[in-house]
Amino acid sequence: MGLAKRIIPCLDVDAGRVVKGVKFVDIRDAGDPVEIARRYNREGADELTFLDITASADDRDTMVHVVEAVAAEVFIPLTVGGGIRTVEDVRRMLNAGADKVAINTAAIFNPGFVQEASDTFGNQCIVVAIDAKQVSAPDEPPRWEIFTHGGRRETGIDAIAWAERMQEMGAGELLVTSMDRDGTKQGFDLALMRAITERVSIPVIASGGVGNLDHLAEGILEGGADAVLAASIFHFGEYTIAQAKQHLAAQGIEVRL
Amino acid sequence: MKHVVVVDYGSGNLRSVSKAAEHVAAADTRISVSRRIQDIHDADAIIFPGQGAARSCMHNLIEAGIEKAIRQAALEKPFLGICMGMQVLMDYSEENNGVHCLGILPGEVTPFRFPAHLKLKVPHMGWNQIAQTQAHPLWHGIEDNSRFYFVHSYHVQPADHTLTAGITDYGHSFTAAVAHNNIFAIQAHPEKSGDMGLKLLKNFLNWNGTP
């Protein structure tokens, strides 16, 4: 009895349509955001995350309309990320019906923005997205750094220190994606997840690499995550959210059934 | 025509609350979002949401000039406090180095405090169960221990435990809902709690304000 671990389907949105990139290249179309959101809600998704992967200024209005349309019909928490750079961007998304915004690149170029957004709207709605890649050699102690631009550009920032710093700046939650695993279906980078979940006191969402239901359970049991995020295994009907929940429950993980 | 006002004082996700209420409202019920004193006076029922920190919440309420109107409404018509809209009903919050709140219900708002070895995350974020500690029209049709969506770092401690209508366990048990005459308030977000949350909102819209 207590707080349930969450399963969060992630919808990548490009110009109002849901797509999913394999390692952020080779994009396939998977449909209408409202339809998909409705389906996931029926299946028992605990939250939904939308990532605006175009993030160009022209498409920002499109994303606001997507959030409005979904929030008018689906009454579970919604997180929106991608191109959130100013307090005004945060305000627009929250007013459109988002409950949380995920801040990624803007946090790196201007860490004070996280603090400003958190002070203005409360830390409960500020998620900091951390895209991390292992930079240590296989025979060294593991070390990860932050990458931007879909994993292509290095920043030289240590991922663990960054997670702690973002908590101090007012993040209410962290969304940690392994850029090594994203799109590979080989499972989360559990060492990365554990390194971060052991160091912060805010909830952590594990992301990147889910290929089957055991991976979701590992993220929670071994990675220490409070929530697990996945896209393609749900979008293409390999598994339903309900199956995923039952799988976690069978391993003694508390879920909302 | 029944008119329900979602109070807009610049603190919170009003669109979600009003959309969820509209979703379950009967044909003869109108939901509107307003900060006009006249609308609050004229409303048949009040939904009082809230998000963010206690200090800015109280500040926004006073800036909007609706503190008196809210106090009056809380005395006389069905009144639903949600999240921070529940916390500011109390006397005092420890958040932001201490904030005097509305004092409509006796009690305080305190942060989660638990032994470090429990390693519990704050904010308390996600779906947790509410055990109903008293029968109430707003619980009608909602199974005991149903899960609701929470996101908060502080929780209320009513001075009078008979105010508590529901409790939730997170490290320790805390008051997740209070009820007093025409007031019902809940720490969780019914507008984000799927079918159970919609059920609670529907119960509120159908409620005449007697416990």
Coordinates of N, CA and C in Angstrom, one line a residue, chain A residues 1-6 41 45-47 67-69 71-78 94-100 119-125 171-173 197-198 200-204 224-226 254-257, chain B residues 10 12-24 51-53 56 83 119-129 131 145 147-153 168-170 189-196 198 201:
Chain A
M1 N 0.8 -1.2 0.0 CA 0.0 0.0 0.0 C 0.9 1.2 0.0
G2 N 0.7 2.1 -1.0 CA 1.5 3.3 -1.0 C 1.6 3.8 -2.4
L3 N 2.6 4.6 -2.6 CA 2.8 5.3 -3.9 C 3.1 4.3 -5.0
A4 N 2.4 4.4 -6.1 CA 2.7 3.4 -7.2 C 3.8 3.9 -8.1
K5 N 4.6 3.0 -8.6 CA 5.6 3.3 -9.6 C 4.8 3.6 -10.9
R6 N 5.3 4.5 -11.7 CA 4.5 5.0 -12.9 C 5.0 4.5 -14.2
N41 N -4.7 6.3 -22.0 CA -5.5 6.6 -20.8 C -6.4 5.4 -20.5
A45 N -2.3 4.2 -18.5 CA -1.1 4.9 -18.4 C -1.2 5.9 -17.2
D46 N -0.1 6.1 -16.5 CA -0.1 6.9 -15.3 C 0.1 8.4 -15.6
E47 N 0.7 8.6 -16.7 CA 1.0 10.0 -17.2 C 1.3 9.9 -18.7
V67 N -1.5 20.1 -27.1 CA -1.7 20.0 -25.6 C -3.2 20.4 -25.2
E68 N -3.7 21.4 -25.8 CA -5.0 21.8 -25.5 C -6.0 20.7 -25.8
A69 N -5.8 20.1 -27.0 CA -6.8 19.1 -27.5 C -6.7 17.9 -26.6
A71 N -5.6 17.7 -23.4 CA -6.0 18.1 -22.0 C -7.5 18.2 -21.9
A72 N -8.2 18.5 -23.0 CA -9.6 18.6 -22.9 C -10.3 17.3 -22.9
E73 N -9.6 16.2 -23.1 CA -10.2 14.9 -23.2 C -9.6 13.8 -22.3
V74 N -8.4 14.0 -21.9 CA -7.7 13.0 -21.2 C -7.2 13.6 -19.8
F75 N -7.7 13.0 -18.8 CA -7.6 13.6 -17.5 C -6.6 12.9 -16.6
I76 N -5.4 12.8 -17.1 CA -4.2 12.3 -16.4 C -3.1 13.3 -16.6
P77 N -2.0 13.3 -15.8 CA -1.0 14.3 -15.9 C -0.3 14.3 -17.3
L78 N 0.0 15.4 -17.8 CA 0.7 15.6 -19.1 C 2.0 16.4 -18.9
L94 N 1.6 25.4 -19.6 CA 0.8 25.1 -18.5 C -0.6 25.6 -18.7
N95 N -0.7 26.8 -19.3 CA -2.1 27.3 -19.6 C -2.8 26.5 -20.6
A96 N -2.1 25.8 -21.5 CA -2.7 25.0 -22.5 C -3.2 23.7 -21.8
G97 N -2.8 23.4 -20.6 CA -3.2 22.2 -20.0 C -2.1 21.2 -19.6
A98 N -0.9 21.5 -19.8 CA 0.2 20.7 -19.4 C 0.3 20.8 -17.9
D99 N 0.8 19.7 -17.2 CA 1.0 19.8 -15.8 C 2.4 20.0 -15.4
K100 N 3.3 19.6 -16.4 CA 4.7 19.7 -16.1 C 5.4 20.1 -17.5
D119 N 10.8 28.9 -9.4 CA 10.3 29.9 -8.4 C 9.0 30.5 -8.9
T120 N 8.8 30.6 -10.2 CA 7.5 31.2 -10.7 C 6.4 30.2 -10.6
F121 N 6.6 28.9 -11.0 CA 5.4 28.0 -11.1 C 5.5 26.9 -10.1
G122 N 6.5 26.8 -9.3 CA 6.6 25.7 -8.3 C 7.4 24.5 -8.9
N123 N 8.2 23.9 -8.0 CA 9.0 22.8 -8.6 C 8.3 21.6 -9.0
Q124 N 7.0 21.5 -8.6 CA 6.2 20.3 -9.0 C 6.0 20.2 -10.5
C125 N 6.1 21.4 -11.2 CA 5.9 21.3 -12.7 C 7.2 21.4 -13.5
A171 N 14.6 21.8 -9.8 CA 13.8 20.7 -10.6 C 13.0 19.9 -9.6
G172 N 11.8 19.5 -10.0 CA 10.9 18.7 -9.2 C 11.0 17.3 -9.5
E173 N 11.6 17.0 -10.7 CA 11.7 15.6 -11.2 C 12.8 15.6 -12.3
T197 N 19.8 8.0 -9.2 CA 18.7 7.8 -8.2 C 19.3 7.8 -6.8
E198 N 20.6 7.3 -6.7 CA 21.2 7.2 -5.4 C 21.6 8.6 -4.9
V200 N 20.1 11.8 -5.8 CA 19.1 12.9 -5.7 C 17.9 12.4 -4.8
S201 N 17.1 13.4 -4.3 CA 16.0 13.1 -3.5 C 14.7 13.4 -4.1
I202 N 14.7 13.8 -5.4 CA 13.5 14.0 -6.2 C 13.2 12.8 -7.1
P203 N 12.0 12.7 -7.6 CA 11.7 11.5 -8.4 C 12.5 11.5 -9.7
V204 N 12.8 10.3 -10.2 CA 13.6 10.1 -11.4 C 12.8 9.2 -12.3
G224 N 16.4 1.9 -9.6 CA 15.9 2.7 -8.6 C 15.0 3.8 -9.1
A225 N 14.5 3.7 -10.3 CA 13.6 4.8 -10.9 C 12.2 4.8 -10.2
D226 N 11.6 6.0 -10.2 CA 10.2 6.1 -9.6 C 9.2 5.9 -10.7
E254 N 4.7 -2.1 -6.8 CA 3.3 -1.5 -6.6 C 3.0 -0.6 -7.8
V255 N 1.8 -0.9 -8.5 CA 1.4 -0.2 -9.6 C -0.1 0.1 -9.4
R256 N -0.6 1.1 -10.2 CA -2.0 1.4 -10.3 C -2.7 0.5 -11.3
L257 N -3.5 -0.4 -10.8 CA -4.1 -1.4 -11.8 C -5.5 -0.9 -12.1
Chain B
G10 N -4.6 33.3 -10.4 CA -3.2 33.3 -10.9 C -2.4 32.2 -10.3
G12 N -2.4 28.3 -10.7 CA -2.8 26.9 -10.9 C -3.3 26.6 -12.3
N13 N -3.5 25.4 -12.4 CA -3.9 24.8 -13.7 C -5.4 24.8 -13.9
L14 N -5.9 26.0 -14.2 CA -7.4 26.2 -14.1 C -8.0 25.6 -15.3
R15 N -7.4 25.6 -16.4 CA -7.9 25.0 -17.6 C -8.2 23.5 -17.4
S16 N -7.3 22.8 -16.8 CA -7.5 21.4 -16.5 C -8.7 21.1 -15.6
V17 N -8.8 22.0 -14.6 CA -9.9 21.8 -13.6 C -11.2 22.1 -14.3
S18 N -11.2 23.2 -15.0 CA -12.5 23.6 -15.6 C -12.9 22.6 -16.7
K19 N -11.9 22.1 -17.5 CA -12.2 21.1 -18.6 C -12.8 19.8 -17.9
A20 N -12.1 19.4 -16.9 CA -12.6 18.1 -16.2 C -14.0 18.3 -15.6
A21 N -14.3 19.5 -15.0 CA -15.6 19.7 -14.5 C -16.6 19.8 -15.6
E22 N -16.3 20.4 -16.7 CA -17.2 20.5 -17.9 C -17.5 19.1 -18.4
H23 N -16.5 18.3 -18.4 CA -16.6 16.9 -18.9 C -17.7 16.1 -18.2
V24 N -17.8 16.4 -16.9 CA -18.8 15.6 -16.1 C -20.0 16.4 -15.7
Q51 N -1.8 25.9 -7.1 CA -0.6 25.3 -7.3 C 0.5 26.2 -6.9
G52 N 1.7 25.7 -6.8 CA 2.9 26.5 -6.5 C 3.1 26.7 -5.0
A53 N 3.8 27.7 -4.7 CA 4.2 27.9 -3.3 C 3.1 28.7 -2.5
S56 N 3.3 32.7 -2.6 CA 2.8 33.4 -3.8 C 1.3 33.1 -4.0
C83 N -5.6 20.7 -3.8 CA -4.1 20.9 -3.6 C -3.8 22.1 -2.8
K119 N 14.4 6.9 2.5 CA 14.8 7.4 1.1 C 13.5 7.7 0.3
L120 N 12.6 8.3 0.9 CA 11.4 8.7 0.1 C 11.6 10.0 -0.6
K121 N 11.1 10.1 -1.9 CA 11.3 11.3 -2.7 C 10.3 12.3 -2.3
V122 N 10.8 13.6 -2.4 CA 9.9 14.7 -2.3 C 10.1 15.6 -3.5
P123 N 9.1 16.1 -4.2 CA 7.7 15.9 -4.0 C 7.2 14.5 -3.9
H124 N 6.1 14.3 -3.1 CA 5.3 13.1 -3.2 C 4.5 13.2 -4.5
M125 N 5.0 12.4 -5.5 CA 4.5 12.6 -6.9 C 4.0 11.3 -7.5
G126 N 2.8 11.3 -7.8 CA 2.2 10.1 -8.5 C 0.9 9.6 -7.9
W127 N 0.6 8.3 -8.2 CA -0.7 7.8 -7.8 C -0.6 7.1 -6.4
N128 N -1.4 7.6 -5.5 CA -1.4 6.9 -4.2 C -2.8 6.7 -3.7
Q129 N -3.0 5.9 -2.7 CA -4.3 5.5 -2.3 C -4.9 6.4 -1.2
A131 N -7.5 6.4 1.8 CA -8.4 5.6 2.7 C -9.5 6.6 3.2
N145 N -9.8 3.3 -0.7 CA -8.4 3.1 -1.2 C -8.1 3.2 -2.7
R147 N -6.9 5.0 -6.0 CA -5.7 5.9 -6.3 C -6.0 7.2 -6.9
F148 N -5.4 8.2 -6.4 CA -5.5 9.6 -7.0 C -4.1 10.1 -7.3
Y149 N -4.1 11.1 -8.1 CA -2.8 11.7 -8.5 C -2.4 12.8 -7.6
F150 N -1.2 12.7 -6.9 CA -0.7 13.7 -6.0 C 0.6 14.3 -6.6
V151 N 0.8 15.6 -6.2 CA 2.1 16.2 -6.4 C 2.2 17.3 -5.4
H152 N 3.0 17.1 -4.4 CA 3.1 18.1 -3.3 C 4.2 17.7 -2.4
S153 N 4.7 18.8 -1.7 CA 5.8 18.6 -0.7 C 5.4 18.9 0.7
T168 N -3.7 9.2 3.5 CA -2.8 8.5 2.6 C -1.5 8.2 3.3
D169 N -0.9 7.1 2.8 CA 0.3 6.7 3.5 C 1.5 7.1 2.6
Y170 N 2.4 7.9 3.1 CA 3.7 8.1 2.4 C 4.8 8.3 3.5
H189 N -5.1 15.7 -7.0 CA -5.7 16.4 -8.1 C -6.8 15.6 -8.8
P190 N -8.1 15.8 -8.4 CA -9.1 15.0 -9.1 C -9.2 15.2 -10.6
E191 N -8.8 16.4 -11.0 CA -8.9 16.7 -12.5 C -7.8 16.0 -13.2
K192 N -6.9 15.3 -12.5 CA -5.8 14.6 -13.2 C -5.8 13.1 -12.7
S193 N -6.9 12.7 -12.1 CA -6.9 11.4 -11.5 C -7.8 10.4 -12.2
G194 N -7.9 10.6 -13.5 CA -8.6 9.7 -14.4 C -10.1 9.5 -13.9
D195 N -10.6 8.3 -14.1 CA -12.1 8.1 -13.8 C -12.5 8.4 -12.4
M196 N -11.6 8.0 -11.4 CA -12.0 8.3 -10.0 C -12.0 9.8 -9.7
L198 N -12.7 12.1 -11.9 CA -13.9 12.7 -12.6 C -15.1 12.4 -11.7
L201 N -15.4 14.8 -8.9 CA -15.8 16.1 -9.4 C -17.3 16.1 -9.7

